[in-house]
Amino acid sequence: MRYIIIGAGAVGGAIGGRLAGAGCEVVLVARGAHRAALAEHGLRLKVPDGEWTYRLPVVQDPVELGELRPDDVLLLAVKTQDSEAALAAWGPAPVAGGGTAAERLPVVCAQNGVESQRLALRHFRRVYGVCVWLPATFVEPGVVAAEGAPLTGILHLGRYPHGTDETARLIAADLEKSRFEAPVVPDVTRWQYAKLLGNLANAIEAVSGPLGSEESFAFYGRVRAEGAAVLDAAGVAYASAEEEKKARGDKIQLVEIEGAPRGGGSSWQSLNRGTGTIEADYLNGEIALLGRLHGVPTPLNDLLQRLANGFARERRAAGSLPFDELVRLVDEAVAFVQES
């Protein structure tokens, strides 16, 4: 199979680079300065065991690639706010032998949250979800770091909305030989919703910096508890913290990589790069949405969603809101809900 990595940033670049290193055929999809650097210098992947450069085909859209192949796999790794445009661009792309990508090819959503695969199912017949445990950093155009060791990441994979099939097993086999663990599971959303609860911390980290103090972890505990209460009320199944811990074990340890400082996760990186957008609508916003649908107040996640979006829109510096000020705003939000 040939893997077309739509969004060759931190996660997409790490997966694409590792697949290429294992001998798989890979095409990268990128834009702007990142695309130019990839085309000129190749993908530089910094990992704990060294730095590797992969000279791979790079395109901006399916027109540049021409007719797609029947054995192509579209791996979607853009942020969720960019998914609709990517799906609309690649869905109508013609496939050799007839039909379109949306009709014939698998699209694999390797993203945070759960919304992208819903969006994909509106366009594509064959949709796969991935629960992404993969610490990665966009260092600069053309350069990506993946800090996990001994495994680069764990990628639970399954058909969406549920089930498994031979395609999932073939993709998993390629991932397994590329320094990933890739369990094929019939209930991938169950793992993704558990990951979503962890990703509720992304907005905290983005606006007030990485969690480190007892107070910040306690605050995240409140945010997570609010999210879990919403999922419970909505009847959404999710893997327990004990299951997650058992699945991860000590398989992914963060290793500091020279020349690639890890300031924060995906949302922090969006602010740090000044992209003007952030994924909070599909993380904290997913909890807010379900809370409104099922009558559960979500003042903490509502506030974090608004703050993160404001930071992105105004291009404020990542982590620049003092934690004490964040707590004050949260207390005000909670008091407002209680008085309403």
PDB file of C-alpha atoms in Angstrom, residues 73-230:
ATOM      1  CA  VAL A  73      -4.364   4.791   1.973  1.00  0.00           C
ATOM      2  CA  LEU A  74      -5.252   8.368   2.875  1.00  0.00           C
ATOM      3  CA  LEU A  75      -3.981   9.109   6.362  1.00  0.00           C
ATOM      4  CA  LEU A  76      -5.581  12.297   7.652  1.00  0.00           C
ATOM      5  CA  ALA A  77      -3.368  14.048  10.201  1.00  0.00           C
ATOM      6  CA  VAL A  78      -4.424  17.703   9.938  1.00  0.00           C
ATOM      7  CA  LYS A  79      -5.964  19.386  12.957  1.00  0.00           C
ATOM      8  CA  THR A  80      -9.718  18.797  13.124  1.00  0.00           C
ATOM      9  CA  GLN A  81     -10.521  22.400  12.214  1.00  0.00           C
ATOM     10  CA  ASP A  82      -8.841  21.723   8.850  1.00  0.00           C
ATOM     11  CA  SER A  83     -10.477  18.347   8.220  1.00  0.00           C
ATOM     12  CA  GLU A  84     -13.496  19.500   6.228  1.00  0.00           C
ATOM     13  CA  ALA A  85     -11.375  21.294   3.642  1.00  0.00           C
ATOM     14  CA  ALA A  86      -8.990  18.344   3.332  1.00  0.00           C
ATOM     15  CA  LEU A  87     -11.800  15.813   2.971  1.00  0.00           C
ATOM     16  CA  ALA A  88     -13.562  17.969   0.387  1.00  0.00           C
ATOM     17  CA  ALA A  89     -10.330  18.243  -1.620  1.00  0.00           C
ATOM     18  CA  TRP A  90      -9.354  14.569  -1.571  1.00  0.00           C
ATOM     19  CA  GLY A  91     -12.774  12.896  -1.681  1.00  0.00           C
ATOM     20  CA  PRO A  92     -13.471  13.644  -5.387  1.00  0.00           C
ATOM     21  CA  ALA A  93      -9.941  12.704  -6.530  1.00  0.00           C
ATOM     22  CA  PRO A  94     -10.096  10.098  -9.322  1.00  0.00           C
ATOM     23  CA  VAL A  95      -8.746   6.600  -8.749  1.00  0.00           C
ATOM     24  CA  ALA A  96      -7.193   4.481 -11.492  1.00  0.00           C
ATOM     25  CA  GLY A  97      -9.766   2.037 -12.819  1.00  0.00           C
ATOM     26  CA  GLY A  98     -12.701   4.308 -12.070  1.00  0.00           C
ATOM     27  CA  GLY A  99     -14.447   5.933  -9.142  1.00  0.00           C
ATOM     28  CA  THR A 100     -13.215   8.453  -6.619  1.00  0.00           C
ATOM     29  CA  ALA A 101     -11.201   8.346  -3.429  1.00  0.00           C
ATOM     30  CA  ALA A 102     -14.388   8.818  -1.392  1.00  0.00           C
ATOM     31  CA  GLU A 103     -15.929   5.782  -3.083  1.00  0.00           C
ATOM     32  CA  ARG A 104     -12.941   3.441  -3.137  1.00  0.00           C
ATOM     33  CA  LEU A 105     -10.119   4.356  -0.775  1.00  0.00           C
ATOM     34  CA  PRO A 106      -9.753   4.072   2.993  1.00  0.00           C
ATOM     35  CA  VAL A 107      -9.285   7.277   4.966  1.00  0.00           C
ATOM     36  CA  VAL A 108      -7.592   6.876   8.339  1.00  0.00           C
ATOM     37  CA  CYS A 109      -8.208   9.672  10.852  1.00  0.00           C
ATOM     38  CA  ALA A 110      -5.101   9.961  13.040  1.00  0.00           C
ATOM     39  CA  GLN A 111      -6.221  12.985  15.043  1.00  0.00           C
ATOM     40  CA  ASN A 112      -7.286  14.155  18.477  1.00  0.00           C
ATOM     41  CA  GLY A 113     -10.962  14.110  19.366  1.00  0.00           C
ATOM     42  CA  VAL A 114     -13.762  12.211  17.636  1.00  0.00           C
ATOM     43  CA  GLU A 115     -15.240  14.702  15.174  1.00  0.00           C
ATOM     44  CA  SER A 116     -13.025  14.166  12.118  1.00  0.00           C
ATOM     45  CA  GLN A 117     -14.189  10.620  11.508  1.00  0.00           C
ATOM     46  CA  ARG A 118     -17.802  11.802  11.677  1.00  0.00           C
ATOM     47  CA  LEU A 119     -16.959  14.404   9.055  1.00  0.00           C
ATOM     48  CA  ALA A 120     -15.117  11.795   6.992  1.00  0.00           C
ATOM     49  CA  LEU A 121     -18.111   9.469   6.996  1.00  0.00           C
ATOM     50  CA  ARG A 122     -20.138  12.160   5.224  1.00  0.00           C
ATOM     51  CA  HIS A 123     -17.697  11.909   2.282  1.00  0.00           C
ATOM     52  CA  PHE A 124     -15.987   8.499   2.427  1.00  0.00           C
ATOM     53  CA  ARG A 125     -17.424   4.999   2.506  1.00  0.00           C
ATOM     54  CA  ARG A 126     -14.398   3.471   4.257  1.00  0.00           C
ATOM     55  CA  VAL A 127     -13.411   5.363   7.405  1.00  0.00           C
ATOM     56  CA  TYR A 128     -10.983   4.255  10.107  1.00  0.00           C
ATOM     57  CA  GLY A 129     -10.329   5.883  13.455  1.00  0.00           C
ATOM     58  CA  VAL A 130      -7.072   5.994  15.380  1.00  0.00           C
ATOM     59  CA  CYS A 131      -6.484   6.704  19.055  1.00  0.00           C
ATOM     60  CA  VAL A 132      -3.183   8.565  18.821  1.00  0.00           C
ATOM     61  CA  TRP A 133      -0.681   8.181  21.640  1.00  0.00           C
ATOM     62  CA  LEU A 134       2.298   9.786  19.930  1.00  0.00           C
ATOM     63  CA  PRO A 135       4.379  12.583  21.471  1.00  0.00           C
ATOM     64  CA  ALA A 136       5.635  14.645  18.535  1.00  0.00           C
ATOM     65  CA  THR A 137       6.742  18.214  17.876  1.00  0.00           C
ATOM     66  CA  PHE A 138       6.833  20.397  14.798  1.00  0.00           C
ATOM     67  CA  VAL A 139      10.329  21.839  15.201  1.00  0.00           C
ATOM     68  CA  GLU A 140      10.559  24.056  12.096  1.00  0.00           C
ATOM     69  CA  PRO A 141       9.604  23.752   8.421  1.00  0.00           C
ATOM     70  CA  GLY A 142      10.845  20.398   7.205  1.00  0.00           C
ATOM     71  CA  VAL A 143      11.784  19.139  10.687  1.00  0.00           C
ATOM     72  CA  VAL A 144       9.680  16.994  13.031  1.00  0.00           C
ATOM     73  CA  ALA A 145      10.645  15.356  16.325  1.00  0.00           C
ATOM     74  CA  ALA A 146       9.092  12.238  17.847  1.00  0.00           C
ATOM     75  CA  GLU A 147      10.203  11.936  21.447  1.00  0.00           C
ATOM     76  CA  GLY A 148       8.820   8.516  22.400  1.00  0.00           C
ATOM     77  CA  ALA A 149      10.993   5.482  23.225  1.00  0.00           C
ATOM     78  CA  PRO A 150      11.276   2.545  23.016  1.00  0.00           C
ATOM     79  CA  LEU A 151       8.105   2.837  20.915  1.00  0.00           C
ATOM     80  CA  THR A 152       7.467   5.969  18.889  1.00  0.00           C
ATOM     81  CA  GLY A 153       3.780   5.641  19.701  1.00  0.00           C
ATOM     82  CA  ILE A 154       0.741   3.449  20.258  1.00  0.00           C
ATOM     83  CA  LEU A 155      -2.013   3.735  17.659  1.00  0.00           C
ATOM     84  CA  HIS A 156      -5.231   1.850  18.423  1.00  0.00           C
ATOM     85  CA  LEU A 157      -6.905   1.371  15.058  1.00  0.00           C
ATOM     86  CA  GLY A 158     -10.370   0.277  13.957  1.00  0.00           C
ATOM     87  CA  ARG A 159     -13.138   0.732  11.452  1.00  0.00           C
ATOM     88  CA  TYR A 160     -15.468   3.645  12.157  1.00  0.00           C
ATOM     89  CA  PRO A 161     -18.069   3.619  13.624  1.00  0.00           C
ATOM     90  CA  HIS A 162     -17.100   0.113  14.770  1.00  0.00           C
ATOM     91  CA  GLY A 163     -15.562  -3.141  13.668  1.00  0.00           C
ATOM     92  CA  THR A 164     -12.347  -4.395  12.113  1.00  0.00           C
ATOM     93  CA  ASP A 165     -11.374  -5.719   8.691  1.00  0.00           C
ATOM     94  CA  GLU A 166      -8.421  -6.878   6.606  1.00  0.00           C
ATOM     95  CA  THR A 167      -7.473  -3.319   5.611  1.00  0.00           C
ATOM     96  CA  ALA A 168      -7.133  -2.344   9.268  1.00  0.00           C
ATOM     97  CA  ARG A 169      -4.937  -5.371   9.885  1.00  0.00           C
ATOM     98  CA  LEU A 170      -2.712  -4.601   6.883  1.00  0.00           C
ATOM     99  CA  ILE A 171      -2.263  -0.981   7.995  1.00  0.00           C
ATOM    100  CA  ALA A 172      -1.533  -2.133  11.536  1.00  0.00           C
ATOM    101  CA  ALA A 173       1.103  -4.557  10.234  1.00  0.00           C
ATOM    102  CA  ASP A 174       2.910  -1.703   8.453  1.00  0.00           C
ATOM    103  CA  LEU A 175       2.726   0.446  11.579  1.00  0.00           C
ATOM    104  CA  GLU A 176       4.007  -2.404  13.743  1.00  0.00           C
ATOM    105  CA  LYS A 177       7.167  -2.678  11.653  1.00  0.00           C
ATOM    106  CA  SER A 178       7.623   1.115  11.890  1.00  0.00           C
ATOM    107  CA  ARG A 179       8.261   1.441  15.667  1.00  0.00           C
ATOM    108  CA  PHE A 180       4.597   1.678  16.629  1.00  0.00           C
ATOM    109  CA  GLU A 181       2.285  -0.629  18.493  1.00  0.00           C
ATOM    110  CA  ALA A 182      -0.989  -0.753  16.565  1.00  0.00           C
ATOM    111  CA  PRO A 183      -3.723  -2.805  18.242  1.00  0.00           C
ATOM    112  CA  VAL A 184      -6.672  -3.447  15.913  1.00  0.00           C
ATOM    113  CA  VAL A 185      -9.811  -3.014  17.997  1.00  0.00           C
ATOM    114  CA  PRO A 186     -13.545  -3.212  17.187  1.00  0.00           C
ATOM    115  CA  ASP A 187     -14.359  -0.311  19.524  1.00  0.00           C
ATOM    116  CA  VAL A 188     -11.829   2.370  18.595  1.00  0.00           C
ATOM    117  CA  THR A 189     -14.105   5.205  19.765  1.00  0.00           C
ATOM    118  CA  ARG A 190     -13.986   3.784  23.277  1.00  0.00           C
ATOM    119  CA  TRP A 191     -10.238   4.441  23.301  1.00  0.00           C
ATOM    120  CA  GLN A 192     -10.624   7.817  21.583  1.00  0.00           C
ATOM    121  CA  TYR A 193     -13.082   9.108  24.183  1.00  0.00           C
ATOM    122  CA  ALA A 194     -10.678   8.082  26.944  1.00  0.00           C
ATOM    123  CA  LYS A 195      -7.931   9.987  25.121  1.00  0.00           C
ATOM    124  CA  LEU A 196     -10.304  12.945  24.782  1.00  0.00           C
ATOM    125  CA  LEU A 197     -10.529  13.188  28.567  1.00  0.00           C
ATOM    126  CA  GLY A 198      -6.745  13.479  28.674  1.00  0.00           C
ATOM    127  CA  ASN A 199      -6.753  16.055  25.881  1.00  0.00           C
ATOM    128  CA  LEU A 200      -8.993  18.346  27.960  1.00  0.00           C
ATOM    129  CA  ALA A 201      -5.703  19.463  29.534  1.00  0.00           C
ATOM    130  CA  ASN A 202      -4.500  20.773  26.153  1.00  0.00           C
ATOM    131  CA  ALA A 203      -6.296  24.084  26.577  1.00  0.00           C
ATOM    132  CA  ILE A 204      -4.923  24.513  30.123  1.00  0.00           C
ATOM    133  CA  GLU A 205      -1.424  23.950  28.815  1.00  0.00           C
ATOM    134  CA  ALA A 206      -1.975  26.237  25.830  1.00  0.00           C
ATOM    135  CA  VAL A 207      -3.099  29.256  27.833  1.00  0.00           C
ATOM    136  CA  SER A 208      -1.201  28.787  31.119  1.00  0.00           C
ATOM    137  CA  GLY A 209       1.717  26.502  30.268  1.00  0.00           C
ATOM    138  CA  PRO A 210       2.452  22.812  30.846  1.00  0.00           C
ATOM    139  CA  LEU A 211       1.015  21.212  33.972  1.00  0.00           C
ATOM    140  CA  GLY A 212       3.630  20.921  36.676  1.00  0.00           C
ATOM    141  CA  SER A 213       2.384  22.085  40.046  1.00  0.00           C
ATOM    142  CA  GLU A 214       0.075  20.231  42.406  1.00  0.00           C
ATOM    143  CA  GLU A 215      -2.489  22.972  41.881  1.00  0.00           C
ATOM    144  CA  SER A 216      -2.452  22.632  38.092  1.00  0.00           C
ATOM    145  CA  PHE A 217      -2.902  18.850  38.247  1.00  0.00           C
ATOM    146  CA  ALA A 218      -5.736  19.280  40.751  1.00  0.00           C
ATOM    147  CA  PHE A 219      -7.402  21.769  38.419  1.00  0.00           C
ATOM    148  CA  TYR A 220      -7.073  19.376  35.486  1.00  0.00           C
ATOM    149  CA  GLY A 221      -8.661  16.720  37.707  1.00  0.00           C
ATOM    150  CA  ARG A 222     -11.737  18.949  38.030  1.00  0.00           C
ATOM    151  CA  VAL A 223     -11.841  19.524  34.264  1.00  0.00           C
ATOM    152  CA  ARG A 224     -11.543  15.804  33.574  1.00  0.00           C
ATOM    153  CA  ALA A 225     -14.204  14.927  36.154  1.00  0.00           C
ATOM    154  CA  GLU A 226     -16.578  17.354  34.455  1.00  0.00           C
ATOM    155  CA  GLY A 227     -15.850  15.661  31.129  1.00  0.00           C
ATOM    156  CA  ALA A 228     -16.341  12.168  32.539  1.00  0.00           C
ATOM    157  CA  ALA A 229     -19.683  13.200  34.070  1.00  0.00           C
ATOM    158  CA  VAL A 230     -20.822  14.377  30.643  1.00  0.00           C
TER     159      VAL A 230
END
